[in-house]
Amino acid sequence: MMGKAIVRLTSFASTLYLARVLGPAEFGQFSLALAIGFVLSFVTNLGLDNLIVREIARTPEKANRLLGDALILKTPVLPFGFLIALPFASAESRPLFLLLAGYGILHAYLLLFCAAFRGIERMEFQALILSVQIFLIAVGTIAAIWLTGEAIWAAVVHLVATAGVALWAYGILLRNGLRPSYRWQPLAWRQLLQTVLPFGLVIVGLAIYDRQGIALIKLLCGEAAAGWFNAAYSFIPILVNIPDIIINTLFP
């Protein structure tokens, strides 16, 4: 609960600073790219997080094989993530969209590692990892915008900070005895995909529903309107996630 609260509040503070410094038009463009990265993190995830928590908790002796299979299944999705981001970007904003698409994909790996920690009942590692990630992103983003005034450097910070934290989280996995086992077993992968499909469809649908407003407002009303909308909308996840955090903490 503390980990999720820290992430939401820190993200909220950095979002307000970005909106103020970049202005509505550039912030609107950044918001759309970040929203696409957010959706891509769930698309790349394939719904594996919930399944990994359940299966590792039930059969911890299979944790290494499950983690290896999950990481292998994510890999073919990576090119599609970047292809999905490109249609939303103009020629000049393409680097911004690609950087934040990369951030979203790396964040999906980070969420998988956190799911493994929940499965072995080490939730404090998830709280620590996600808190460090959002702290690095918030501080780095504010510094980058303050020094350059350009959104592209905020996207670079998102990507680099998440990559570094993902490598660190993988190291923590190894030190706690979780060593992903990579084996060629297409029949097991197919069965795993069939199992996670309901998880994945629901989570991706909710992610798209949550972020569709930014894309539609940019399309119909322009980047400035999207920037104003997202600045105001940043209050909503804080309020909505208070009961969500409590429920998921009490009834995991």
CSV table of C-alpha atoms in Angstrom, one decimal:
chain,number,residue,atom,x,y,z
A,1,MET,CA,0.0,0.0,0.0
A,2,MET,CA,2.8,2.4,0.9
A,3,GLY,CA,4.6,1.5,-2.3
A,4,LYS,CA,1.6,2.3,-4.5
A,5,ALA,CA,0.9,5.5,-2.6
A,6,ILE,CA,4.5,6.8,-3.1
A,7,VAL,CA,4.4,6.0,-6.8
A,8,ARG,CA,1.1,7.8,-7.4
A,9,LEU,CA,1.9,10.9,-5.3
A,10,THR,CA,5.4,11.3,-6.8
A,11,SER,CA,4.1,10.8,-10.4
A,12,PHE,CA,1.4,13.4,-9.6
A,13,ALA,CA,3.9,16.0,-8.5
A,14,SER,CA,6.2,15.6,-11.5
A,15,THR,CA,3.2,15.7,-13.9
A,16,LEU,CA,2.2,19.1,-12.5
A,17,TYR,CA,5.7,20.4,-13.0
A,18,LEU,CA,5.9,19.1,-16.5
A,19,ALA,CA,2.5,20.7,-17.4
A,20,ARG,CA,3.5,24.0,-16.0
A,21,VAL,CA,6.9,24.3,-17.7
A,22,LEU,CA,6.2,22.7,-21.1
A,23,GLY,CA,2.9,24.4,-21.7
A,24,PRO,CA,-0.3,22.8,-22.9
A,25,ALA,CA,0.6,22.0,-26.5
A,26,GLU,CA,4.0,20.3,-25.8
A,27,PHE,CA,2.6,18.7,-22.7
A,28,GLY,CA,-0.3,17.4,-24.7
A,29,GLN,CA,2.0,15.7,-27.1
A,30,PHE,CA,4.1,14.2,-24.3
A,31,SER,CA,0.9,13.0,-22.5
A,32,LEU,CA,-0.3,11.2,-25.6
A,33,ALA,CA,3.1,9.5,-26.0
A,34,LEU,CA,3.2,8.5,-22.3
A,35,ALA,CA,-0.4,7.2,-22.5
A,36,ILE,CA,0.6,5.0,-25.4
A,37,GLY,CA,3.6,3.7,-23.5
A,38,PHE,CA,1.3,3.0,-20.6
A,39,VAL,CA,-1.0,0.9,-22.8
A,40,LEU,CA,2.0,-0.9,-24.4
A,41,SER,CA,3.2,-1.9,-20.9
A,42,PHE,CA,0.0,-3.9,-20.5
A,43,VAL,CA,0.0,-5.2,-24.0
A,44,THR,CA,3.5,-6.5,-23.6
A,45,ASN,CA,2.6,-7.9,-20.2
A,46,LEU,CA,0.0,-10.3,-21.8
A,47,GLY,CA,-1.7,-10.6,-18.4
A,48,LEU,CA,1.2,-12.7,-17.1
A,49,ASP,CA,1.5,-10.8,-13.8
A,50,ASN,CA,-1.6,-12.1,-12.2
A,51,LEU,CA,-0.9,-15.6,-13.3
A,52,ILE,CA,2.7,-15.5,-12.1
A,53,VAL,CA,1.7,-14.4,-8.6
A,54,ARG,CA,-0.9,-17.2,-8.3
A,55,GLU,CA,1.3,-20.0,-9.7
A,56,ILE,CA,4.5,-19.1,-7.8
A,57,ALA,CA,2.5,-18.8,-4.6
A,58,ARG,CA,0.9,-22.3,-5.2
A,59,THR,CA,4.0,-24.0,-6.6
A,60,PRO,CA,7.2,-22.1,-5.6
A,61,GLU,CA,9.3,-25.0,-6.9
A,62,LYS,CA,8.1,-24.1,-10.5
A,63,ALA,CA,9.0,-20.4,-10.1
A,64,ASN,CA,12.2,-20.5,-12.2
A,65,ARG,CA,10.5,-22.3,-15.1
A,66,LEU,CA,7.4,-19.9,-15.0
A,67,LEU,CA,9.6,-16.8,-15.0
A,68,GLY,CA,11.7,-18.1,-17.9
A,69,ASP,CA,8.6,-18.9,-19.9
A,70,ALA,CA,7.0,-15.5,-19.2
A,71,LEU,CA,10.2,-13.6,-20.3
A,72,ILE,CA,10.4,-15.7,-23.5
A,73,LEU,CA,6.7,-15.0,-24.3
A,74,LYS,CA,7.2,-11.3,-23.9
A,75,THR,CA,10.1,-11.0,-26.4
A,76,PRO,CA,8.1,-11.5,-29.7
A,77,VAL,CA,5.7,-8.7,-28.7
A,78,LEU,CA,8.4,-6.1,-28.6
A,79,PRO,CA,8.5,-5.1,-32.3
A,80,PHE,CA,4.7,-4.8,-32.3
A,81,GLY,CA,4.9,-2.3,-29.4
A,82,PHE,CA,7.0,0.1,-31.4
A,83,LEU,CA,4.8,-0.4,-34.5
A,84,ILE,CA,1.7,0.5,-32.5
A,85,ALA,CA,3.3,3.8,-31.4
A,86,LEU,CA,4.3,5.0,-34.8
A,87,PRO,CA,0.9,5.9,-36.3
A,88,PHE,CA,0.2,8.4,-33.5
A,89,ALA,CA,3.5,10.3,-34.1
A,90,SER,CA,4.2,13.0,-36.6
A,91,ALA,CA,7.7,13.0,-38.2
A,92,GLU,CA,9.1,15.5,-35.6
A,93,SER,CA,7.6,13.8,-32.6
A,94,ARG,CA,8.6,10.2,-33.6
A,95,PRO,CA,11.7,10.0,-31.4
A,96,LEU,CA,9.5,11.1,-28.4
A,97,PHE,CA,6.9,8.4,-29.1
A,98,LEU,CA,9.5,5.6,-29.7
A,99,LEU,CA,11.4,6.5,-26.4
A,100,LEU,CA,8.2,6.3,-24.4
A,101,ALA,CA,7.1,3.1,-26.1
A,102,GLY,CA,10.4,1.6,-25.1
A,103,TYR,CA,9.8,2.9,-21.5
A,104,GLY,CA,6.4,1.2,-21.5
A,105,ILE,CA,7.8,-2.1,-22.7
A,106,LEU,CA,10.6,-2.1,-20.1
A,107,HIS,CA,8.1,-1.2,-17.4
A,108,ALA,CA,6.2,-4.4,-18.4
A,109,TYR,CA,9.3,-6.4,-17.5
A,110,LEU,CA,9.6,-4.6,-14.2
A,111,LEU,CA,6.0,-5.4,-13.4
A,112,LEU,CA,6.7,-9.1,-14.1
A,113,PHE,CA,9.7,-9.0,-11.6
A,114,CYS,CA,7.4,-7.4,-9.0
A,115,ALA,CA,4.8,-10.1,-9.6
A,116,ALA,CA,7.4,-12.7,-8.8
A,117,PHE,CA,8.3,-10.9,-5.5
A,118,ARG,CA,4.6,-10.9,-4.6
A,119,GLY,CA,4.4,-14.6,-5.3
A,120,ILE,CA,7.2,-15.4,-2.8
A,121,GLU,CA,5.6,-13.0,-0.3
A,122,ARG,CA,8.4,-10.3,-0.5
A,123,MET,CA,6.1,-7.4,-1.3
A,124,GLU,CA,8.6,-5.0,0.3
A,125,PHE,CA,10.9,-5.5,-2.8
A,126,GLN,CA,8.0,-4.4,-5.1
A,127,ALA,CA,7.5,-1.3,-3.0
A,128,LEU,CA,11.2,-0.5,-3.0
A,129,ILE,CA,11.7,-1.1,-6.7
A,130,LEU,CA,8.7,0.9,-7.9
A,131,SER,CA,9.4,3.7,-5.5
A,132,VAL,CA,13.0,4.0,-6.7
A,133,GLN,CA,11.9,3.9,-10.3
A,134,ILE,CA,9.4,6.7,-9.9
A,135,PHE,CA,11.8,8.8,-7.7
A,136,LEU,CA,14.5,8.6,-10.4
A,137,ILE,CA,12.0,9.4,-13.1
A,138,ALA,CA,10.5,12.3,-11.2
A,139,VAL,CA,13.8,13.9,-10.2
A,140,GLY,CA,15.5,13.2,-13.6
A,141,THR,CA,12.5,14.5,-15.5
A,142,ILE,CA,12.3,17.7,-13.5
A,143,ALA,CA,16.0,18.3,-13.9
A,144,ALA,CA,15.9,17.6,-17.6
A,145,ILE,CA,13.0,19.9,-18.2
A,146,TRP,CA,14.5,22.6,-16.0
A,147,LEU,CA,17.8,22.5,-18.0
A,148,THR,CA,16.5,22.0,-21.5
A,149,GLY,CA,12.8,22.8,-21.6
A,150,GLU,CA,12.3,20.0,-24.1
A,151,ALA,CA,10.0,17.0,-23.6
A,152,ILE,CA,12.3,14.6,-25.5
A,153,TRP,CA,14.8,14.6,-22.6
A,154,ALA,CA,12.0,13.7,-20.1
A,155,ALA,CA,11.3,10.7,-22.4
A,156,VAL,CA,15.0,9.8,-22.3
A,157,VAL,CA,14.9,9.9,-18.5
A,158,HIS,CA,11.9,7.6,-18.4
A,159,LEU,CA,13.6,5.0,-20.6
A,160,VAL,CA,17.1,5.1,-19.0
A,161,ALA,CA,15.7,5.1,-15.4
A,162,THR,CA,13.4,2.2,-16.0
A,163,ALA,CA,16.1,0.2,-17.8
A,164,GLY,CA,18.5,0.7,-14.9
A,165,VAL,CA,15.9,-0.2,-12.3
A,166,ALA,CA,14.8,-3.3,-14.3
A,167,LEU,CA,18.4,-4.6,-14.3
A,168,TRP,CA,18.7,-3.9,-10.6
A,169,ALA,CA,15.4,-5.8,-10.0
A,170,TYR,CA,16.6,-8.7,-12.0
A,171,GLY,CA,19.7,-8.8,-9.8
A,172,ILE,CA,17.5,-8.9,-6.7
A,173,LEU,CA,15.6,-11.8,-8.2
A,174,LEU,CA,18.8,-13.7,-8.6
A,175,ARG,CA,20.0,-13.0,-5.1
A,176,ASN,CA,16.7,-14.3,-3.7
A,177,GLY,CA,17.0,-17.6,-5.5
A,178,LEU,CA,14.8,-16.9,-8.5
A,179,ARG,CA,16.7,-17.8,-11.6
A,180,PRO,CA,14.6,-17.9,-14.8
A,181,SER,CA,14.9,-21.2,-16.6
A,182,TYR,CA,15.0,-20.8,-20.4
A,183,ARG,CA,14.0,-23.9,-22.4
A,184,TRP,CA,12.5,-24.7,-25.8
A,185,GLN,CA,8.9,-25.9,-25.0
A,186,PRO,CA,6.4,-24.6,-27.4
A,187,LEU,CA,3.5,-26.7,-26.1
A,188,ALA,CA,4.0,-25.3,-22.6
A,189,TRP,CA,4.1,-21.8,-24.0
A,190,ARG,CA,0.9,-22.3,-25.9
A,191,GLN,CA,-0.8,-23.6,-22.8
A,192,LEU,CA,0.5,-20.6,-20.8
A,193,LEU,CA,-0.8,-18.2,-23.4
A,194,GLN,CA,-4.3,-19.8,-23.4
A,195,THR,CA,-4.3,-19.5,-19.6
A,196,VAL,CA,-3.3,-15.8,-19.5
A,197,LEU,CA,-5.5,-14.7,-22.4
A,198,PRO,CA,-8.5,-13.7,-20.2
A,199,PHE,CA,-6.2,-11.8,-17.8
A,200,GLY,CA,-4.6,-10.0,-20.7
A,201,LEU,CA,-7.8,-9.0,-22.6
A,202,VAL,CA,-9.4,-7.5,-19.4
A,203,ILE,CA,-6.3,-5.6,-18.4
A,204,VAL,CA,-5.5,-4.2,-21.8
A,205,GLY,CA,-9.2,-3.3,-22.3
A,206,LEU,CA,-9.1,-1.3,-19.0
A,207,ALA,CA,-5.8,0.4,-19.9
A,208,ILE,CA,-7.2,1.5,-23.3
A,209,TYR,CA,-10.5,2.6,-21.7
A,210,ASP,CA,-8.5,4.6,-19.1
A,211,ARG,CA,-6.3,6.4,-21.7
A,212,GLN,CA,-8.6,6.8,-24.7
A,213,GLY,CA,-9.7,10.3,-23.7
A,214,ILE,CA,-6.2,11.8,-24.3
A,215,ALA,CA,-6.0,10.3,-27.8
A,216,LEU,CA,-9.5,11.4,-28.7
A,217,ILE,CA,-9.1,14.9,-27.4
A,218,LYS,CA,-5.8,15.4,-29.2
A,219,LEU,CA,-7.4,14.1,-32.4
A,220,LEU,CA,-10.6,16.3,-32.2
A,221,CYS,CA,-9.4,19.3,-30.3
A,222,GLY,CA,-5.6,19.5,-30.7
A,223,GLU,CA,-2.5,19.1,-28.5
A,224,ALA,CA,-3.2,22.1,-26.3
A,225,ALA,CA,-6.6,20.8,-25.3
A,226,ALA,CA,-5.0,17.3,-24.6
A,227,GLY,CA,-2.5,19.0,-22.4
A,228,TRP,CA,-5.1,20.8,-20.3
A,229,PHE,CA,-7.1,17.6,-20.1
A,230,ASN,CA,-4.2,15.5,-18.9
A,231,ALA,CA,-3.1,18.1,-16.3
A,232,ALA,CA,-6.6,18.0,-14.8
A,233,TYR,CA,-6.9,14.3,-15.2
A,234,SER,CA,-3.8,13.7,-13.2
A,235,PHE,CA,-5.9,14.3,-10.1
A,236,ILE,CA,-8.2,11.3,-11.0
A,237,PRO,CA,-5.7,8.4,-10.5
A,238,ILE,CA,-4.9,9.6,-7.0
A,239,LEU,CA,-8.5,9.6,-6.0
A,240,VAL,CA,-9.5,6.5,-7.8
A,241,ASN,CA,-6.5,4.4,-6.6
A,242,ILE,CA,-7.1,5.1,-2.9
A,243,PRO,CA,-9.9,2.5,-2.6
A,244,ASP,CA,-8.2,0.3,-5.2
A,245,ILE,CA,-4.9,0.2,-3.2
A,246,ILE,CA,-6.8,-0.6,0.0
A,247,ILE,CA,-8.8,-3.4,-1.6
A,248,ASN,CA,-5.8,-5.0,-3.2
A,249,THR,CA,-3.9,-4.8,0.1
A,250,LEU,CA,-6.7,-6.4,2.1
A,251,PHE,CA,-7.7,-8.9,-0.5
A,252,PRO,CA,-4.6,-9.8,-2.6
